[in-house]
Coordinates of C-alpha atoms and ligand atoms in Angstrom, one line a residue:
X1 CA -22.0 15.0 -0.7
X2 CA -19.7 16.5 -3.1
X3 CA -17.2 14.1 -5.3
X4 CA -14.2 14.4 -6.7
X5 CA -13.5 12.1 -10.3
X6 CA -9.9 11.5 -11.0
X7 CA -10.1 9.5 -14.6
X8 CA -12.7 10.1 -16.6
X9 CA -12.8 6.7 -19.1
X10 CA -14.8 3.9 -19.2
X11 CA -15.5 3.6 -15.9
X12 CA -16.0 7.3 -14.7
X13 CA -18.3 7.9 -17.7
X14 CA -20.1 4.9 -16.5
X15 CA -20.8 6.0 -12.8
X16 CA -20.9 10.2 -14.3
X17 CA -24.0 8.2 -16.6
X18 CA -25.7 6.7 -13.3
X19 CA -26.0 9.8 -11.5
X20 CA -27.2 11.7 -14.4
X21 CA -30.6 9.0 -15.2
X22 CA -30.9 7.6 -11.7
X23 CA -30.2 11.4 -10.1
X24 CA -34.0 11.8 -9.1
X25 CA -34.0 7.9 -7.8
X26 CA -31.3 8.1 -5.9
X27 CA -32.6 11.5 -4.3
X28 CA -36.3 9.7 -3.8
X29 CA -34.9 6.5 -2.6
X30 CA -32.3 6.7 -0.4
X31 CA -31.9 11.2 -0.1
X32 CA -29.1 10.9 -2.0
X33 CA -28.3 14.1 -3.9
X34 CA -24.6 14.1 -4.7
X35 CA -22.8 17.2 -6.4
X36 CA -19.6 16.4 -8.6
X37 CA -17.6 19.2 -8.2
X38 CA -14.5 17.9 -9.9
X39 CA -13.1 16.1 -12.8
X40 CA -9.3 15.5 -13.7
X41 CA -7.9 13.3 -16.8
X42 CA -4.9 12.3 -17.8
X43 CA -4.8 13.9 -21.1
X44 CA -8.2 15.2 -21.7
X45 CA -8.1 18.5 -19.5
X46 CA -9.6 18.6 -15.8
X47 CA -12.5 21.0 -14.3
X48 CA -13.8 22.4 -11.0
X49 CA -16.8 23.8 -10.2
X50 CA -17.1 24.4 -6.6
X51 CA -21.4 24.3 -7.1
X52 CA -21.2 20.8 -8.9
X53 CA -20.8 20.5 -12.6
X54 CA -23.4 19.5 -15.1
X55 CA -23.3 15.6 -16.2
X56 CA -24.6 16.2 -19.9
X57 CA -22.4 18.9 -20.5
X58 CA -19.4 16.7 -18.9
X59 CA -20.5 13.7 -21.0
X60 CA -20.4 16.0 -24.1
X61 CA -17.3 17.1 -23.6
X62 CA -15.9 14.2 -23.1
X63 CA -17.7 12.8 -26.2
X64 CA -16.0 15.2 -28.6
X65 CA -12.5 14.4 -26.8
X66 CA -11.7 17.4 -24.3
X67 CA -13.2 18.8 -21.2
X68 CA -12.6 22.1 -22.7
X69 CA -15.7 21.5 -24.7
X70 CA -17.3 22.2 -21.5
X71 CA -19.2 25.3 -21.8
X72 CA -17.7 28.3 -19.5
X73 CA -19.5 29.4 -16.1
X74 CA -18.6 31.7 -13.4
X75 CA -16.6 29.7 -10.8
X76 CA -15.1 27.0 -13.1
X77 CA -11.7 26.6 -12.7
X78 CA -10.2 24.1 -16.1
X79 CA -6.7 22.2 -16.7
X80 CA -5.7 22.3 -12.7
X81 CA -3.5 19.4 -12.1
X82 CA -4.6 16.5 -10.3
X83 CA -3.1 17.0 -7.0
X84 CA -4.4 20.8 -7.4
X85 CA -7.2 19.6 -8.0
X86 CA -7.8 17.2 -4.7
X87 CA -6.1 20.0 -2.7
X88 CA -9.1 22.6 -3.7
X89 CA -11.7 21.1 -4.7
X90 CA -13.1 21.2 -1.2
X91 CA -14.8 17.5 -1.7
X92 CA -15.8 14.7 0.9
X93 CA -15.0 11.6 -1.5
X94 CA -12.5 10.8 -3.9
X95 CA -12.9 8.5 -6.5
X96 CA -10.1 7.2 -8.3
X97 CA -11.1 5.9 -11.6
X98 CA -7.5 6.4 -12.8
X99 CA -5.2 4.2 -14.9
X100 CA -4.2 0.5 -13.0
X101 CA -0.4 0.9 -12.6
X102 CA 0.2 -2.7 -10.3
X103 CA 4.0 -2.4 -10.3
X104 CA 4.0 1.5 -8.0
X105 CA 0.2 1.7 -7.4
X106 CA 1.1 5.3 -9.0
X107 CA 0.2 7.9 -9.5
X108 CA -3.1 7.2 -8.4
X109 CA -1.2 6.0 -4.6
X110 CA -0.2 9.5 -4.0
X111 CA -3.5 10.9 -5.0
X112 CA -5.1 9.0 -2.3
X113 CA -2.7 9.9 0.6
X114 CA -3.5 13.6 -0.7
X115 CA -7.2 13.1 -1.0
X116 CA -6.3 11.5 3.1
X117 CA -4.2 14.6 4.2
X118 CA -7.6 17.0 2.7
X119 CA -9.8 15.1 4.1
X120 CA -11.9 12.6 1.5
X121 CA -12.6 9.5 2.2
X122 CA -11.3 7.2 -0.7
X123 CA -13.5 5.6 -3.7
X124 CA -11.0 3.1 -5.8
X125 CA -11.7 1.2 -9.0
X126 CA -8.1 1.8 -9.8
X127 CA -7.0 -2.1 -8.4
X128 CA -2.8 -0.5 -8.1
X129 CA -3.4 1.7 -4.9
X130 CA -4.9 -1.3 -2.8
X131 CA -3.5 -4.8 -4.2
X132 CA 0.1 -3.0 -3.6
X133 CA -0.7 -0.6 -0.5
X134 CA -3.5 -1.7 1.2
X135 CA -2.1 -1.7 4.6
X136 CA -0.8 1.6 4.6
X137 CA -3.7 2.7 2.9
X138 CA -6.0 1.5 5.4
X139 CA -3.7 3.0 8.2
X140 CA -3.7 6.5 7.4
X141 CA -7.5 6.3 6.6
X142 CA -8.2 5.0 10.0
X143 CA -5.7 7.8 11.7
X144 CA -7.5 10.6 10.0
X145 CA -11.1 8.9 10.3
X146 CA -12.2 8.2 6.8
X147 CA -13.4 5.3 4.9
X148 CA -11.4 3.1 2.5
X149 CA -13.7 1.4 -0.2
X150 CA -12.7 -0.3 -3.0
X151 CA -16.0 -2.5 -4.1
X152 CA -15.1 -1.7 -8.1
X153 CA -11.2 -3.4 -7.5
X154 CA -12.5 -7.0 -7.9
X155 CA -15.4 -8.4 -9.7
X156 CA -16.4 -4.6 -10.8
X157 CA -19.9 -4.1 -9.1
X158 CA -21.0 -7.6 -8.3
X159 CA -20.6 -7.3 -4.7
X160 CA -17.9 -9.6 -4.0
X161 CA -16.6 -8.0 -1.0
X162 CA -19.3 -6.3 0.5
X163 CA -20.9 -9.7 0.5
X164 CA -17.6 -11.3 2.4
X165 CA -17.1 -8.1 4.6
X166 CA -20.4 -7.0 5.2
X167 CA -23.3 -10.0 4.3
X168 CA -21.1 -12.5 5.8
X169 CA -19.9 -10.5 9.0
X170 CA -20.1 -13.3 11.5
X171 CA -18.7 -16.6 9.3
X172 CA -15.1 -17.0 9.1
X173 CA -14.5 -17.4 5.8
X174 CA -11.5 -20.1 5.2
X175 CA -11.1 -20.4 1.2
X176 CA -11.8 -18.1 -1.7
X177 CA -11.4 -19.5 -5.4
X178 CA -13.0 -18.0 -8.0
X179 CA -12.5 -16.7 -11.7
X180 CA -12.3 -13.0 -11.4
X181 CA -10.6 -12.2 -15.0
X182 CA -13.0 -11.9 -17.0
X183 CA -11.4 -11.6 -20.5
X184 CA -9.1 -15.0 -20.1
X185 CA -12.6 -16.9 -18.7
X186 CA -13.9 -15.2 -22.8
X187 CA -10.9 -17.0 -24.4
X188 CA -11.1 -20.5 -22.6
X189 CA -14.4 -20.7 -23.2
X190 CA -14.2 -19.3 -26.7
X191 CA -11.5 -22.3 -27.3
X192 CA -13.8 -25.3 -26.2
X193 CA -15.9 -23.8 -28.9
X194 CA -12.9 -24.7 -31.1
X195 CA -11.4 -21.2 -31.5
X196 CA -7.7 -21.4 -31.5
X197 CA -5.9 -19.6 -28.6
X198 CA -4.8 -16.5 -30.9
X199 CA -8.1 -16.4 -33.0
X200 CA -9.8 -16.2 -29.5
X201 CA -7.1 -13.7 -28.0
X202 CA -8.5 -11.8 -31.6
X203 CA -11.8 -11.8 -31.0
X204 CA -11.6 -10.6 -27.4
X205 CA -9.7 -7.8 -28.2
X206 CA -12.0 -6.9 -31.0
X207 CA -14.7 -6.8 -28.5
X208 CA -12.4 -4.7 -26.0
X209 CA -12.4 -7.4 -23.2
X210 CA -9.0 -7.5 -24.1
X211 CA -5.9 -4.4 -23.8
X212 CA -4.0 -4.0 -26.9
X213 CA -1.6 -5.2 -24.9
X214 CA -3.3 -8.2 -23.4
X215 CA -0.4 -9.1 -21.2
X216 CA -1.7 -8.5 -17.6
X217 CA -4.8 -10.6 -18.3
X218 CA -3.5 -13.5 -19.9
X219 CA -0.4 -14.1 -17.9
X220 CA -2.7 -13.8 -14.8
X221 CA -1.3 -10.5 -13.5
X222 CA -4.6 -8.9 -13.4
X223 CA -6.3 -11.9 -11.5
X224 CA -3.3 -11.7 -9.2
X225 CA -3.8 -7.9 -8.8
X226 CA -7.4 -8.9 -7.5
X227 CA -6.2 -11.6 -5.5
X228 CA -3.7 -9.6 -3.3
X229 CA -6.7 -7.4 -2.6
X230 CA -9.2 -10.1 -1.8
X231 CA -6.0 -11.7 0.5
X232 CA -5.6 -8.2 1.9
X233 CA -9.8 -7.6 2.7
X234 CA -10.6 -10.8 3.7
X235 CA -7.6 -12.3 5.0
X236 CA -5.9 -9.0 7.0
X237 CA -2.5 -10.8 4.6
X238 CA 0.0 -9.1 3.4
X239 CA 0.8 -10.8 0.2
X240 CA 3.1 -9.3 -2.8
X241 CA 3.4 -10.7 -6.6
X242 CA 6.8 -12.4 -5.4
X243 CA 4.9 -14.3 -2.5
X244 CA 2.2 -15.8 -4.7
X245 CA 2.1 -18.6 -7.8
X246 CA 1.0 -16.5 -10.9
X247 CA 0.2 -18.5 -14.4
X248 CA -2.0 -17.2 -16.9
X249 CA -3.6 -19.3 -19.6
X250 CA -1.0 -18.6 -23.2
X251 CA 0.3 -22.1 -22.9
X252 CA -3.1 -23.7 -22.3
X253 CA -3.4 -25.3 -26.1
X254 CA -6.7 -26.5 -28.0
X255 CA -5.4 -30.2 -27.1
X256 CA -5.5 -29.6 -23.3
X257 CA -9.1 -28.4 -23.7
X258 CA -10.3 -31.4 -25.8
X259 CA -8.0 -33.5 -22.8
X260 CA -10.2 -31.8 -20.3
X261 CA -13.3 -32.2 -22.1
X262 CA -12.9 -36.1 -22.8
X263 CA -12.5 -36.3 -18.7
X264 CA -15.4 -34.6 -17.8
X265 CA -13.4 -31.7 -17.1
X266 CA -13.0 -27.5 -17.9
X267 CA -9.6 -25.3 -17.1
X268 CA -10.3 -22.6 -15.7
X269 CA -8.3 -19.9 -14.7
X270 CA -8.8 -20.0 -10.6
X271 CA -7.5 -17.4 -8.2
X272 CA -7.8 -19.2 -5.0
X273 CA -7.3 -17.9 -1.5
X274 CA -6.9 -18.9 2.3
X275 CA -5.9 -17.5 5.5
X276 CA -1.9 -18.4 4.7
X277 CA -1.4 -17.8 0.7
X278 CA -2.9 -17.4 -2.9
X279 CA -2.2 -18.7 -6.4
X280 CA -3.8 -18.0 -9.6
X281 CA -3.2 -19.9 -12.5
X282 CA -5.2 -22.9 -14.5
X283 CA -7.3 -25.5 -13.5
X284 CA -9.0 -28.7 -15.1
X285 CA -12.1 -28.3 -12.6
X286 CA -15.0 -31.5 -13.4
X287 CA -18.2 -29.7 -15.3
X288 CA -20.5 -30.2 -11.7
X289 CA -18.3 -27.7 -9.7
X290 CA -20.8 -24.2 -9.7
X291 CA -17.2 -22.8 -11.4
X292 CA -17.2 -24.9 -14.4
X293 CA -20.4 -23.1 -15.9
X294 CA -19.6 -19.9 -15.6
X295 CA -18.9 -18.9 -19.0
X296 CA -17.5 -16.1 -21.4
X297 CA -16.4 -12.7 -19.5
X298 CA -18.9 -12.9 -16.2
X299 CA -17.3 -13.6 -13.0
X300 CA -17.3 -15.7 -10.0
X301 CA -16.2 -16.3 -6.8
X302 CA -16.6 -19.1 -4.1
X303 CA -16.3 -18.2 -0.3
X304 CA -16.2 -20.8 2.1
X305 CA -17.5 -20.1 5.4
X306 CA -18.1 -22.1 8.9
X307 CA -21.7 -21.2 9.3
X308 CA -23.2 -21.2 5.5
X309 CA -21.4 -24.1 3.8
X310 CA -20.2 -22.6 0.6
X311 CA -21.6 -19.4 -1.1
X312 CA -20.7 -19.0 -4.9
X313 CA -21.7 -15.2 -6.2
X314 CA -21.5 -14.7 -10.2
X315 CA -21.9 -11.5 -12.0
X316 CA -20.3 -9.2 -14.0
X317 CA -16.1 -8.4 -13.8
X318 CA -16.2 -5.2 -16.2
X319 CA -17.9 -2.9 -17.4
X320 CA -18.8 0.7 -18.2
X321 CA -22.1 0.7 -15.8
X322 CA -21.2 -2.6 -14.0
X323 CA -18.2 -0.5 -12.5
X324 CA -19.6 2.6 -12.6
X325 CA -22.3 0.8 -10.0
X326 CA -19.3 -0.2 -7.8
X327 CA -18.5 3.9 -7.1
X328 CA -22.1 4.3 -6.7
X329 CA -22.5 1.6 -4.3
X330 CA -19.6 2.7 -2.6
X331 CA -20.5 6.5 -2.1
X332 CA -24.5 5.3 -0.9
X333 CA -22.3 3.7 1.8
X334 CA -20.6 6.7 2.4
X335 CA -23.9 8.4 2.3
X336 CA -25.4 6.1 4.5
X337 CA -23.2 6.3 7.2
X338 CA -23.1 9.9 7.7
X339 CA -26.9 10.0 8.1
X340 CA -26.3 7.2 11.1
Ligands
NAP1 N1 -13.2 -0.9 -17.3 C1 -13.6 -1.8 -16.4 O1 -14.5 -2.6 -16.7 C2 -13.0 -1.9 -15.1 C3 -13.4 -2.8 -14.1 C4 -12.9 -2.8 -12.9 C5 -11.9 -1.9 -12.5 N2 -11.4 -1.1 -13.5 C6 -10.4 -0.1 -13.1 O2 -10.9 1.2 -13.1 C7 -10.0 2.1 -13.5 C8 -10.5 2.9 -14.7 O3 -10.8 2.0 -15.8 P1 -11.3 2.5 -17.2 O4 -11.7 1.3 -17.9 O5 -12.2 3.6 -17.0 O6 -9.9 3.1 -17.8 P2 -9.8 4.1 -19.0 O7 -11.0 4.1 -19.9 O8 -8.5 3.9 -19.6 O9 -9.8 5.5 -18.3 C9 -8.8 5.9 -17.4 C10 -9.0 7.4 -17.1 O10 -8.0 7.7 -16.1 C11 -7.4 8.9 -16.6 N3 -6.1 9.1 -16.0 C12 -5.0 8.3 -16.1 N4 -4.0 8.8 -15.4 C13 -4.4 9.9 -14.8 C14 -3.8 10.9 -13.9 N5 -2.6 10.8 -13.6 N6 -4.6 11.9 -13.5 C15 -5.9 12.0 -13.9 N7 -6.5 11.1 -14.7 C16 -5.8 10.1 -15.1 C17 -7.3 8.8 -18.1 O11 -7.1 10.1 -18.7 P3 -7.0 10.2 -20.3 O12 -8.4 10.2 -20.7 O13 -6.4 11.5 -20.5 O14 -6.2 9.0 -20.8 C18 -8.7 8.3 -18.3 O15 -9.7 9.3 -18.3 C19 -8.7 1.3 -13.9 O16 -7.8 1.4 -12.8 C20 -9.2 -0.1 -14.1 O17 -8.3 -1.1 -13.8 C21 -11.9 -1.0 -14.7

């Protein structure tokens, strides 16, 4: 199965990583033996190798800041654009580890309807393309008979919605709720410990759980991102930012968390789901509920079905490897279902 990369950060380092120390696992296990044949950045330069391209090499180039690092070889075409790129790089999957954009979805949008019209199926960590497009998406992947998975969008690789799409085919699932920003669920727990709101804002940037700008996450736009996509994937809605209650946690104050605590209680920041709407913003949830003890960045969500009662998956929400995972679960999938 060859791959095409477009974004080459955190997260496609992370999943380039995987296939370079679980290659001979993945070929033993499952007969996996994927070749990545392409690699496009923003900034950093892009290659293409039609007869798959080396992952320590990549990785070292990509260490000392450039893929022109990589060493030369016959065939290997450098600094294409992106859209050259998907229009000859002559791969089955696309995986689009780009830059989140969740006002156009762009550019990464029109790199999937490209990857569409030459044939991949589509790989997305990159949440814009789906939380703003999903429908059309899905569409013009069905018309041209190719697969639209986006298991890295929410909760990075902690299955949440192959468990609800695929584990739990069969339940109708009425409710979601769950904490599914990870960096906001740091902070709030950070400030029970006592941390004021800006000293814990501070410390998660330091540990990079927060953006220099850490806007999206802590005025919810981020969980809301994730929460049009869960509406969209388990819901079939149709749900914009405009259509939906968004509040983050930056008026949440140490005194509301002492309140909480004194009552038995924890705020949270909760996206929570059903069949006609979705909201994020805070809640004072009582320390019982299975969300109330999920703590610092980890993630969790809580699907409520007919037949199982409620099922409450935690795991990680980011990551370099935990997302990397979700592309790698996504392409066995892929991998999977051509050898059906
Ligand atoms: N990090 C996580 O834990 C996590 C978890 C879940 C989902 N995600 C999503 O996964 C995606 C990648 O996240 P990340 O943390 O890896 O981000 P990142 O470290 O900032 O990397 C983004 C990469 O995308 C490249 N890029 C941006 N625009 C591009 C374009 N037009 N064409 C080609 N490449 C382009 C960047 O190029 P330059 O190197 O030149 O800037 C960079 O290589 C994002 O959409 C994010 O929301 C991330």
């Amino acid at each position: 199965m060859k791959l095409a990369l477009i974004g080459f950060g955190t997260v496609g380092q992370g999943f380039v990583e995987i296939l370079r120390d679980k290659g001979a696992a993945l070929r033993d296990q499952y007969g996996f033996a994927p070749q990545l044949v392409a690699v496009a950045t923003r900034s950093r330069g892009s290659l293409l190798l039609a007869s798959g391209l080396d992952y320590d090499a990549l990785l070292t180039a990509i260490a000392g800041g450039h893929l022109d690092q990589y060493p030369d070889m016959p065939g290997l075409q450098r600094n294409l654009s992106t859209e050259a790129l998907i229009q000859q790089c002559g791969a089955e999957v696309l995986l689009e580890a780009g830059t989140t954009d969740l006002q156009s979805g762009q550019p990464a949008l029109d790199y999937c309807y490209a990857a569409l019209d030459a044939n991949m199926h589509l790989v997305l960590a990159n949440k814009g393309p789906i939380a703003l497009a999903y429908n059309e998406l899905r569409e013009r992947a069905q018309a041209k008979g190719k697969r639209l998975l986006f298991e890295g969008t929410v909760m990075a690789g902690t299955p949440s919605l192959r468990l609800a799409l695929q584990a739990l085919a069969g339940c109708t699932i009425s409710e979601a709720h769950g904490i599914i920003n990870g960096t906001t669920n740091y902070m709030l727990t950070q400030m029970e410990g006592g941390m004021s709101y800006s000293e814990a804002l501070a410390q998660a940037q330091a540990l990079g759980y927060a953006e220099a700008d850490p806007t999206a996450d802590v005025d919810g736009w981020d969980a809301a991102g994730k929460a049009l996509i869960l509406a969209a994937a388990l819901f079939n809605q149709k749900l914009t930012f405009a259509n939906m209650t968004v509040r983050g946690i930056s008026q949440i104050s140490l005194e509301d968390i002492h309140a909480a605590r004194t009552a038995g209680e924890r705020w949270k920041l909760i996206a929570h789901l059903t069949p006609s709407g979705a909201s994020v913003q805070p809640m004072r949830i009582p320390l019982a509920h299975p969300l109330a003890g999920v703590s610092g960045g980890t993630n969790a969500l809580t699907l409520s079905t007919d037949l199982l009662g409620d099922v409450t998956l935690i795991g990680a929400g980011a990551g370099r490897k935990q997302t990397g995972f979700a592309l790698l679960a996504d392409v066995l999938e892929l991998h999977r279902m051509k050898q059906r």
